[in-house]
Coordinates of N, CA, C and O in Angstrom, one line a residue:
M1 N -24.2 19.4 -25.6 CA -24.8 18.5 -24.3 C -24.5 16.9 -24.7 O -24.9 16.7 -25.6
N2 N -23.7 16.2 -23.7 CA -23.7 14.8 -24.1 C -24.8 14.1 -23.6 O -25.5 14.7 -22.6
V3 N -25.4 13.8 -24.3 CA -26.9 12.8 -23.6 C -26.2 11.3 -23.3 O -25.4 10.8 -23.7
I4 N -26.4 10.6 -21.7 CA -26.0 9.8 -21.2 C -27.1 8.7 -21.7 O -28.2 8.9 -21.6
Q5 N -26.4 7.5 -22.2 CA -27.5 6.4 -22.6 C -27.0 5.4 -21.5 O -26.0 5.3 -21.4
L6 N -28.2 5.1 -20.9 CA -28.2 4.1 -19.7 C -29.1 2.8 -20.4 O -30.3 3.0 -20.9
R7 N -29.3 1.5 -19.6 CA -29.7 1.1 -19.9 C -30.3 0.1 -18.5 O -29.6 -0.1 -17.8
Q8 N -31.2 -0.5 -18.7 CA -31.4 -1.7 -17.8 C -32.5 -1.1 -16.7 O -33.6 -0.5 -16.8
D9 N -32.2 -1.0 -15.7 CA -32.6 -0.3 -13.8 C -33.3 1.1 -14.7 O -32.5 1.7 -14.5
P10 N -34.1 1.6 -14.7 CA -34.6 2.7 -15.2 C -34.3 3.7 -14.1 O -34.3 4.6 -13.9
T11 N -34.4 3.1 -12.8 CA -34.4 3.7 -11.7 C -33.2 4.6 -11.5 O -32.9 5.7 -11.0
S12 N -32.3 3.4 -11.6 CA -30.5 3.9 -11.3 C -30.3 4.6 -13.0 O -29.3 5.9 -12.5
D13 N -30.9 4.6 -14.0 CA -31.1 5.5 -14.8 C -31.6 7.0 -14.9 O -31.0 8.2 -15.0
N14 N -32.5 7.1 -14.3 CA -33.1 8.3 -13.6 C -31.9 9.1 -12.7 O -32.1 10.6 -12.7
A15 N -31.8 7.9 -11.8 CA -30.8 8.9 -10.6 C -30.0 9.6 -11.6 O -29.1 10.3 -10.8
I16 N -29.2 8.9 -12.2 CA -27.4 9.6 -13.2 C -27.9 10.1 -13.3 O -27.4 11.5 -13.7
I17 N -29.1 10.2 -14.7 CA -29.3 11.6 -15.3 C -29.6 12.5 -14.3 O -29.3 13.9 -14.8
S18 N -30.5 12.7 -13.3 CA -30.5 14.1 -12.5 C -29.2 14.3 -11.8 O -29.6 15.4 -11.5
L19 N -28.5 13.5 -11.3 CA -27.2 13.6 -10.5 C -26.6 14.4 -12.0 O -26.2 15.9 -11.3
V20 N -26.5 14.4 -13.4 CA -25.2 15.2 -14.1 C -26.7 16.0 -14.4 O -25.7 17.6 -14.5
E21 N -27.8 16.3 -14.4 CA -28.8 17.6 -14.6 C -28.2 18.6 -13.7 O -28.1 19.7 -13.8
A22 N -28.0 18.7 -12.2 CA -28.0 19.0 -11.2 C -26.6 19.3 -11.1 O -26.2 20.5 -10.9
A23 N -25.2 18.0 -11.3 CA -23.8 19.1 -11.3 C -24.0 20.0 -12.7 O -23.0 20.9 -12.4
R24 N -24.6 20.0 -13.6 CA -24.3 20.9 -15.1 C -25.1 22.4 -14.4 O -24.1 23.0 -15.0
A25 N -26.0 22.4 -14.2 CA -26.5 23.5 -13.1 C -25.4 23.9 -12.4 O -25.2 25.6 -12.0
K26 N -25.3 23.2 -11.5 CA -24.2 24.0 -10.3 C -22.5 24.3 -10.9 O -22.4 25.5 -10.6
F27 N -22.3 23.2 -12.4 CA -21.1 24.0 -12.6 C -21.4 25.1 -13.6 O -20.6 26.4 -13.3
A28 N -22.5 25.7 -14.4 CA -22.7 26.6 -15.0 C -23.2 27.5 -14.0 O -22.4 28.7 -14.5
A29 N -23.4 28.0 -12.6 CA -23.4 28.6 -11.9 C -21.9 29.1 -11.4 O -21.7 30.1 -11.1
E30 N -21.3 28.2 -10.9 CA -20.1 28.0 -10.5 C -18.9 29.0 -11.4 O -18.0 29.8 -11.3
F31 N -19.0 28.3 -12.2 CA -18.2 29.0 -13.2 C -18.9 29.7 -14.6 O -18.2 30.0 -15.6
F32 N -19.6 30.6 -14.2 CA -20.5 31.9 -15.3 C -19.2 32.6 -15.9 O -19.0 33.1 -14.7
G33 N -19.2 33.0 -16.8 CA -19.2 33.7 -17.4 C -17.1 33.4 -18.0 O -16.5 34.2 -18.2
S34 N -17.4 32.3 -17.0 CA -15.5 31.7 -17.2 C -15.3 31.1 -18.7 O -13.7 30.9 -19.3
G35 N -16.2 30.4 -19.6 CA -16.0 30.0 -20.7 C -15.8 29.1 -20.7 O -15.7 28.2 -21.9
Q36 N -15.9 28.2 -19.7 CA -15.4 26.5 -19.5 C -16.7 26.1 -19.8 O -17.9 26.2 -19.7
D37 N -16.8 24.7 -20.2 CA -18.2 23.7 -20.2 C -17.7 22.5 -19.5 O -16.9 21.8 -19.3
F38 N -18.9 22.2 -19.1 CA -19.0 21.0 -18.3 C -18.2 19.8 -18.7 O -17.7 18.6 -18.3
D39 N -18.8 19.5 -20.4 CA -18.5 18.8 -21.3 C -16.8 18.5 -21.6 O -16.2 17.5 -22.2
S40 N -16.3 19.9 -21.5 CA -14.7 19.4 -21.4 C -13.8 18.3 -20.6 O -14.5 18.3 -19.6
M41 N -12.9 18.1 -21.4 CA -11.9 17.1 -20.5 C -10.9 17.7 -19.7 O -10.4 17.2 -18.8
I42 N -10.6 19.4 -19.7 CA -9.9 20.0 -18.4 C -11.2 21.1 -18.1 O -11.5 21.6 -18.8
W43 N -10.9 21.0 -16.6 CA -11.5 22.1 -16.5 C -10.3 23.2 -15.4 O -9.5 22.4 -15.0
N44 N -10.7 24.4 -15.2 CA -9.6 25.3 -14.6 C -10.3 25.8 -13.8 O -11.1 26.5 -13.7
V45 N -9.9 25.1 -12.6 CA -10.2 25.4 -11.0 C -9.5 26.4 -10.6 O -10.3 27.1 -9.3
K46 N -8.8 27.1 -11.1 CA -7.8 28.1 -10.5 C -8.7 29.3 -9.6 O -8.4 29.8 -8.7
L47 N -9.7 29.7 -10.7 CA -10.8 30.7 -9.8 C -11.5 30.2 -8.7 O -11.9 30.9 -7.7
K48 N -11.7 29.3 -8.6 CA -12.2 28.9 -7.2 C -11.1 28.6 -6.1 O -11.7 28.4 -4.8
A49 N -10.0 28.4 -6.4 CA -8.7 28.7 -5.1 C -9.3 29.5 -4.4 O -9.2 31.0 -4.8
D50 N -9.1 29.6 -2.9 CA -8.7 30.5 -1.9 C -7.7 31.8 -2.1 O -7.5 33.5 -2.1
R51 N -6.5 31.1 -2.4 CA -4.9 31.5 -2.8 C -4.6 30.4 -3.4 O -4.4 28.9 -3.2
T52 N -3.7 31.0 -4.2 CA -2.7 29.9 -5.4 C -1.5 29.7 -4.7 O -0.7 30.5 -3.9
T53 N -1.1 28.9 -4.2 CA 0.1 28.3 -4.0 C 0.9 27.2 -5.4 O 0.3 26.8 -6.0
S54 N 2.1 27.0 -4.8 CA 2.9 26.2 -5.8 C 2.3 24.4 -5.7 O 2.7 23.9 -6.9
N55 N 1.8 24.3 -4.8 CA 0.9 23.0 -4.6 C -0.4 22.8 -5.6 O -0.6 21.7 -5.2
T56 N -1.0 23.9 -5.6 CA -2.0 23.9 -6.2 C -2.4 23.7 -7.9 O -1.4 24.0 -8.4
R57 N -3.3 22.6 -7.8 CA -3.6 22.1 -8.9 C -4.6 22.7 -9.8 O -5.8 22.8 -9.8
P58 N -4.0 23.6 -10.8 CA -5.1 24.6 -10.9 C -6.4 24.4 -12.6 O -7.5 24.5 -12.3
R59 N -5.9 23.0 -13.0 CA -6.4 22.2 -14.0 C -6.7 21.0 -13.3 O -5.9 20.0 -13.1
L60 N -7.8 20.1 -13.7 CA -8.3 18.9 -13.7 C -8.2 18.3 -15.2 O -9.3 18.6 -16.0
Y61 N -7.8 17.2 -15.3 CA -7.8 16.9 -16.4 C -9.0 15.4 -16.4 O -8.7 14.6 -15.6
F62 N -9.9 15.6 -17.1 CA -10.8 14.4 -17.2 C -10.0 13.2 -18.0 O -10.8 13.1 -19.0
T63 N -9.2 12.6 -17.7 CA -8.9 11.9 -19.0 C -8.1 10.3 -17.8 O -7.9 10.7 -16.9
R64 N -7.4 9.7 -18.9 CA -7.1 8.3 -18.6 C -5.7 8.7 -17.7 O -5.5 9.6 -17.9
Y65 N -5.7 7.7 -16.7 CA -4.6 8.0 -15.3 C -3.1 8.3 -16.2 O -3.0 7.1 -17.3
G66 N -2.5 9.0 -16.1 CA -1.1 9.1 -17.0 C -1.0 9.9 -18.3 O 0.1 9.7 -18.4
T67 N -2.4 10.2 -18.4 CA -2.6 11.2 -19.6 C -2.3 12.5 -19.7 O -3.6 12.5 -18.7
L68 N -2.5 13.2 -20.6 CA -3.3 14.3 -20.3 C -4.5 14.5 -21.5 O -4.8 15.5 -21.9
D69 N -4.2 13.4 -22.4 CA -4.8 13.8 -24.0 C -6.2 12.3 -24.1 O -6.3 12.3 -25.0
A70 N -6.0 11.7 -23.3 CA -7.2 10.5 -23.3 C -8.2 10.5 -23.2 O -8.2 10.1 -21.7
P71 N -8.7 11.2 -23.3 CA -10.0 11.4 -22.4 C -11.5 10.4 -21.9 O -11.1 8.9 -22.8
L72 N -11.4 10.4 -20.9 CA -12.2 9.4 -20.2 C -13.8 9.4 -20.8 O -14.3 10.3 -21.8
P73 N -14.4 8.5 -20.9 CA -15.9 8.7 -21.9 C -16.4 9.0 -20.7 O -16.9 8.8 -19.7
A74 N -17.7 9.6 -21.7 CA -18.5 11.1 -21.2 C -19.4 10.1 -19.9 O -20.2 10.4 -19.0
V75 N -19.7 8.5 -20.0 CA -20.3 8.0 -19.2 C -20.3 7.8 -18.0 O -20.7 7.8 -16.7
F76 N -19.0 7.6 -17.7 CA -17.8 7.7 -17.0 C -17.6 9.1 -16.1 O -18.0 9.4 -15.1
A77 N -17.4 9.6 -17.1 CA -16.9 11.2 -16.2 C -17.7 12.0 -16.4 O -17.5 12.9 -15.1
D78 N -19.0 12.1 -16.8 CA -20.1 12.5 -16.8 C -20.4 12.8 -15.1 O -20.7 13.5 -14.1
V79 N -20.5 11.1 -14.6 CA -20.6 10.6 -13.0 C -19.3 11.5 -12.3 O -19.9 12.0 -11.2
I80 N -18.4 11.4 -12.7 CA -17.3 11.7 -11.7 C -17.4 13.3 -11.7 O -16.9 13.9 -10.6
K81 N -17.3 13.6 -13.0 CA -17.5 15.5 -12.7 C -18.7 15.9 -11.8 O -18.7 16.7 -10.8
S82 N -19.8 14.9 -11.8 CA -20.8 15.3 -10.7 C -20.8 15.2 -9.3 O -20.6 16.0 -8.5
W83 N -19.6 14.3 -8.8 CA -19.4 13.5 -7.4 C -17.9 14.9 -6.8 O -18.6 15.3 -5.7
L84 N -17.5 15.3 -7.9 CA -16.5 16.4 -7.8 C -17.3 18.0 -7.5 O -16.9 18.3 -6.7
I85 N -18.1 18.3 -8.5 CA -18.7 19.8 -8.6 C -19.9 19.7 -7.3 O -20.1 20.8 -6.6
L86 N -20.6 18.6 -7.3 CA -21.9 18.6 -6.2 C -21.4 18.4 -4.7 O -22.1 18.5 -3.8
R87 N -19.9 18.4 -4.5 CA -19.5 18.1 -2.7 C -18.9 19.6 -2.3 O -18.6 20.2 -3.5
P88 N -18.6 19.8 -1.3 CA -17.7 21.2 -0.7 C -16.7 21.1 -1.1 O -16.2 20.2 -0.9
W89 N -15.7 21.8 -2.0 CA -14.5 22.1 -2.3 C -14.1 22.8 -0.9 O -14.0 23.8 -0.5
S90 N -13.4 21.5 -0.2 CA -12.7 22.3 0.8 C -11.3 22.7 0.1 O -10.9 23.5 0.6
N91 N -10.5 22.5 -0.9 CA -9.3 22.5 -1.7 C -9.2 22.6 -2.9 O -10.2 21.7 -3.3
I92 N -8.8 22.9 -3.4 CA -8.4 22.3 -4.8 C -7.6 21.2 -4.7 O -8.1 19.9 -5.8
H93 N -6.7 21.2 -4.2 CA -5.6 19.9 -4.2 C -7.1 18.8 -3.8 O -6.2 17.9 -4.2
S94 N -7.5 18.6 -3.0 CA -8.5 17.6 -2.5 C -8.8 16.9 -4.1 O -9.7 16.1 -4.6
L95 N -9.3 18.1 -4.8 CA -10.1 17.9 -6.2 C -9.2 16.5 -7.1 O -9.9 16.2 -7.4
G96 N -8.1 17.0 -6.8 CA -7.2 16.5 -7.7 C -7.0 15.0 -7.1 O -6.6 14.3 -8.3
S97 N -6.8 14.8 -6.1 CA -6.8 13.5 -5.6 C -7.7 13.1 -5.8 O -7.8 11.6 -5.9
K98 N -8.7 13.4 -5.8 CA -10.6 12.7 -6.0 C -10.9 12.4 -7.2 O -10.6 10.6 -7.4
L99 N -10.0 13.1 -8.4 CA -10.5 12.8 -9.7 C -9.0 11.3 -10.0 O -9.1 11.2 -10.7
D100 N -7.8 11.5 -9.5 CA -6.8 10.3 -9.6 C -7.3 9.4 -9.5 O -6.8 8.5 -9.6
T101 N -7.7 9.5 -8.0 CA -8.7 7.8 -7.6 C -9.5 7.4 -8.5 O -9.4 6.4 -9.0
A102 N -10.7 8.3 -9.1 CA -11.6 7.8 -10.3 C -10.8 7.5 -11.6 O -11.4 6.9 -12.0
R103 N -10.0 8.0 -11.5 CA -9.0 7.4 -13.2 C -8.2 6.5 -12.6 O -8.6 5.8 -13.5
L104 N -7.8 5.9 -11.5 CA -7.6 4.4 -11.4 C -8.7 3.7 -11.5 O -8.5 2.7 -11.9
L105 N -9.5 4.0 -10.9 CA -11.1 3.0 -11.0 C -11.4 2.9 -12.7 O -11.5 1.8 -12.4
W106 N -10.7 3.9 -13.5 CA -11.3 3.2 -14.9 C -10.1 2.5 -15.7 O -10.5 1.6 -16.3
E107 N -8.7 3.1 -14.6 CA -8.3 1.7 -15.5 C -8.5 0.2 -14.7 O -8.6 -0.7 -15.6
A108 N -9.0 0.1 -13.7 CA -9.1 -0.9 -13.0 C -10.2 -1.7 -13.8 O -10.4 -2.9 -14.2
I109 N -11.6 -0.7 -14.2 CA -12.9 -1.1 -15.1 C -12.2 -1.6 -16.3 O -12.7 -2.9 -16.7
L110 N -11.6 -1.0 -17.1 CA -10.8 -1.3 -18.3 C -10.1 -3.0 -18.1 O -10.4 -3.4 -19.3
T111 N -9.2 -2.7 -17.3 CA -8.6 -4.0 -17.6 C -9.2 -5.2 -17.2 O -9.2 -6.2 -17.9
R112 N -10.5 -5.2 -16.4 CA -11.3 -6.1 -16.3 C -12.2 -6.5 -17.6 O -12.4 -7.6 -18.0
R113 N -12.5 -5.6 -18.1 CA -13.1 -5.7 -19.4 C -12.4 -5.5 -20.6 O -12.7 -5.6 -21.9
K114 N -11.0 -6.2 -20.7 CA -10.1 -6.2 -21.9 C -10.1 -4.9 -22.6 O -10.0 -5.1 -23.5
N115 N -10.0 -3.7 -21.8 CA -9.8 -2.5 -22.3 C -11.2 -2.4 -23.6 O -10.7 -1.8 -24.6
A116 N -12.1 -2.8 -23.1 CA -13.2 -3.0 -24.2 C -14.2 -2.1 -23.0 O -14.4 -1.6 -22.4
A117 N -13.8 -0.4 -23.6 CA -14.6 0.6 -23.1 C -16.1 0.8 -23.1 O -17.0 1.2 -22.4
D118 N -16.6 0.6 -24.2 CA -17.7 1.0 -24.9 C -18.7 0.0 -24.5 O -18.6 -1.5 -23.8
G119 N -19.6 0.5 -24.0 CA -21.2 -0.3 -23.4 C -20.5 -0.1 -22.2 O -21.4 -1.1 -21.3
F120 N -19.7 0.5 -21.1 CA -20.0 0.9 -20.1 C -20.8 1.0 -19.4 O -21.2 2.5 -19.6
R121 N -21.6 0.3 -18.5 CA -22.9 1.1 -17.4 C -22.6 1.0 -16.3 O -21.7 0.1 -15.4
W122 N -22.6 1.9 -15.5 CA -22.2 2.2 -14.0 C -22.6 0.9 -13.4 O -22.7 0.3 -12.0
D123 N -24.3 0.1 -13.5 CA -24.9 -0.8 -12.9 C -23.7 -2.2 -13.1 O -24.1 -2.7 -12.6
D124 N -22.9 -2.0 -13.7 CA -22.0 -3.2 -14.1 C -20.6 -3.0 -13.8 O -19.9 -3.9 -13.1
L125 N -20.5 -2.1 -12.1 CA -19.5 -1.5 -11.5 C -19.9 -2.9 -10.3 O -20.7 -3.1 -10.3
C126 N -18.6 -3.4 -10.1 CA -18.3 -4.7 -9.3 C -17.3 -4.1 -8.2 O -16.7 -4.1 -8.6
E127 N -17.8 -5.4 -7.0 CA -16.4 -5.0 -6.1 C -15.1 -5.2 -6.8 O -14.1 -5.1 -6.0
E128 N -15.0 -6.2 -7.6 CA -13.7 -6.7 -8.0 C -12.9 -5.4 -9.0 O -11.9 -5.1 -8.7
D129 N -13.8 -4.2 -9.5 CA -13.2 -3.3 -9.8 C -12.8 -2.2 -8.4 O -11.5 -2.2 -8.7
L130 N -13.4 -2.5 -8.0 CA -12.8 -1.6 -6.6 C -11.3 -2.0 -5.6 O -10.6 -1.3 -5.6
N131 N -11.6 -3.3 -5.9 CA -10.1 -3.9 -5.1 C -9.3 -4.0 -6.5 O -7.9 -3.6 -5.8
Q132 N -9.1 -4.0 -7.5 CA -8.2 -3.7 -8.5 C -8.1 -2.3 -8.8 O -6.8 -2.0 -8.6
A133 N -8.9 -1.4 -8.4 CA -8.4 0.3 -8.2 C -7.5 0.1 -7.0 O -6.3 0.9 -7.4
E134 N -7.7 -0.2 -5.8 CA -7.1 -0.3 -4.9 C -5.3 -0.8 -4.8 O -5.0 -0.6 -4.8
L135 N -5.7 -2.1 -5.6 CA -4.0 -2.4 -6.1 C -3.6 -1.8 -7.0 O -2.3 -1.8 -6.8
L136 N -3.9 -1.0 -8.3 CA -3.4 -0.1 -8.6 C -2.9 1.2 -7.8 O -1.6 1.6 -8.1
M137 N -3.8 1.5 -6.7 CA -3.2 2.7 -6.2 C -1.7 2.1 -5.5 O -1.4 2.8 -5.1
L138 N -2.1 1.0 -4.0 CA -0.7 0.8 -4.0 C 0.4 0.6 -5.0 O 1.8 0.6 -4.3
D139 N 0.0 0.3 -6.1 CA 1.2 0.1 -7.1 C 1.9 1.5 -7.5 O 3.2 1.5 -7.5
K140 N 0.7 2.4 -7.2 CA 1.7 3.7 -7.5 C 1.7 5.2 -6.6 O 2.6 5.9 -6.5
W141 N 1.2 4.5 -5.4 CA 1.2 5.7 -4.2 C 1.8 5.3 -3.1 O 1.7 3.6 -2.8
F142 N 2.3 6.0 -1.9 CA 2.5 5.2 -0.6 C 0.9 4.4 0.0 O 0.2 4.8 -0.4
P143 N 1.6 3.7 0.6 CA 0.4 2.9 0.9 C -0.7 3.3 2.0 O -1.8 3.3 1.6
S144 N -0.2 4.8 3.0 CA -0.9 5.1 3.6 C -2.3 5.7 2.5 O -3.0 6.1 2.5
T145 N -1.4 6.7 1.6 CA -2.2 7.8 0.0 C -3.4 6.5 -0.3 O -4.8 7.0 -0.9
A146 N -2.7 5.0 -0.7 CA -3.6 4.3 -0.8 C -4.8 4.0 -0.5 O -5.8 4.1 -0.8
H147 N -4.5 4.1 0.9 CA -5.3 3.7 1.6 C -6.9 4.6 1.9 O -8.2 4.2 1.5
K148 N -5.8 5.7 2.1 CA -7.2 7.2 1.8 C -7.9 6.9 1.3 O -9.3 7.3 1.0
A149 N -7.4 6.9 -0.2 CA -8.4 6.7 -1.8 C -9.2 5.9 -2.0 O -10.3 5.8 -2.1
A150 N -8.5 4.9 -1.5 CA -9.6 3.6 -1.6 C -10.8 3.8 -0.9 O -11.9 3.4 -1.2
T151 N -10.7 4.3 0.3 CA -11.8 4.6 0.8 C -13.0 5.7 0.1 O -13.9 5.4 1.1
R152 N -12.5 6.6 -0.3 CA -13.3 7.5 -0.9 C -14.2 6.8 -2.0 O -15.2 6.9 -2.3
L153 N -13.7 5.5 -2.5 CA -14.4 4.2 -3.6 C -15.6 4.1 -2.7 O -16.8 3.6 -3.4

């Protein structure tokens, strides 16, 4: 089990730790017996699909945007995983879209931090990170898709 190390405001530290603990418990219940691990950089969510279609993304990759093998740092990924698992799942495709939004947010954070991922804290997230993430979305997606995704942030 990953241990989240947070600094500064103990109230936010406790809130994030509680969030991730609740998500781990829900993940364990939802995927009981599947052999999956909350800490994995890939989740197979095919079991959660009501029906499989060619458009369904059966796997969620908690990796940097555009990669399948460069994992997001645990301090970031654990909160994103918690955000996804604790929300009602309307469909599997929407989970992939939400995750892609978070992956681009990470890219924006890295840009502001000059690619220094070490020491990232959620307390450091700022409006400029959100603005830069939206610009990245506009660069990669249709404007309507980027706008919808940016409102999720």
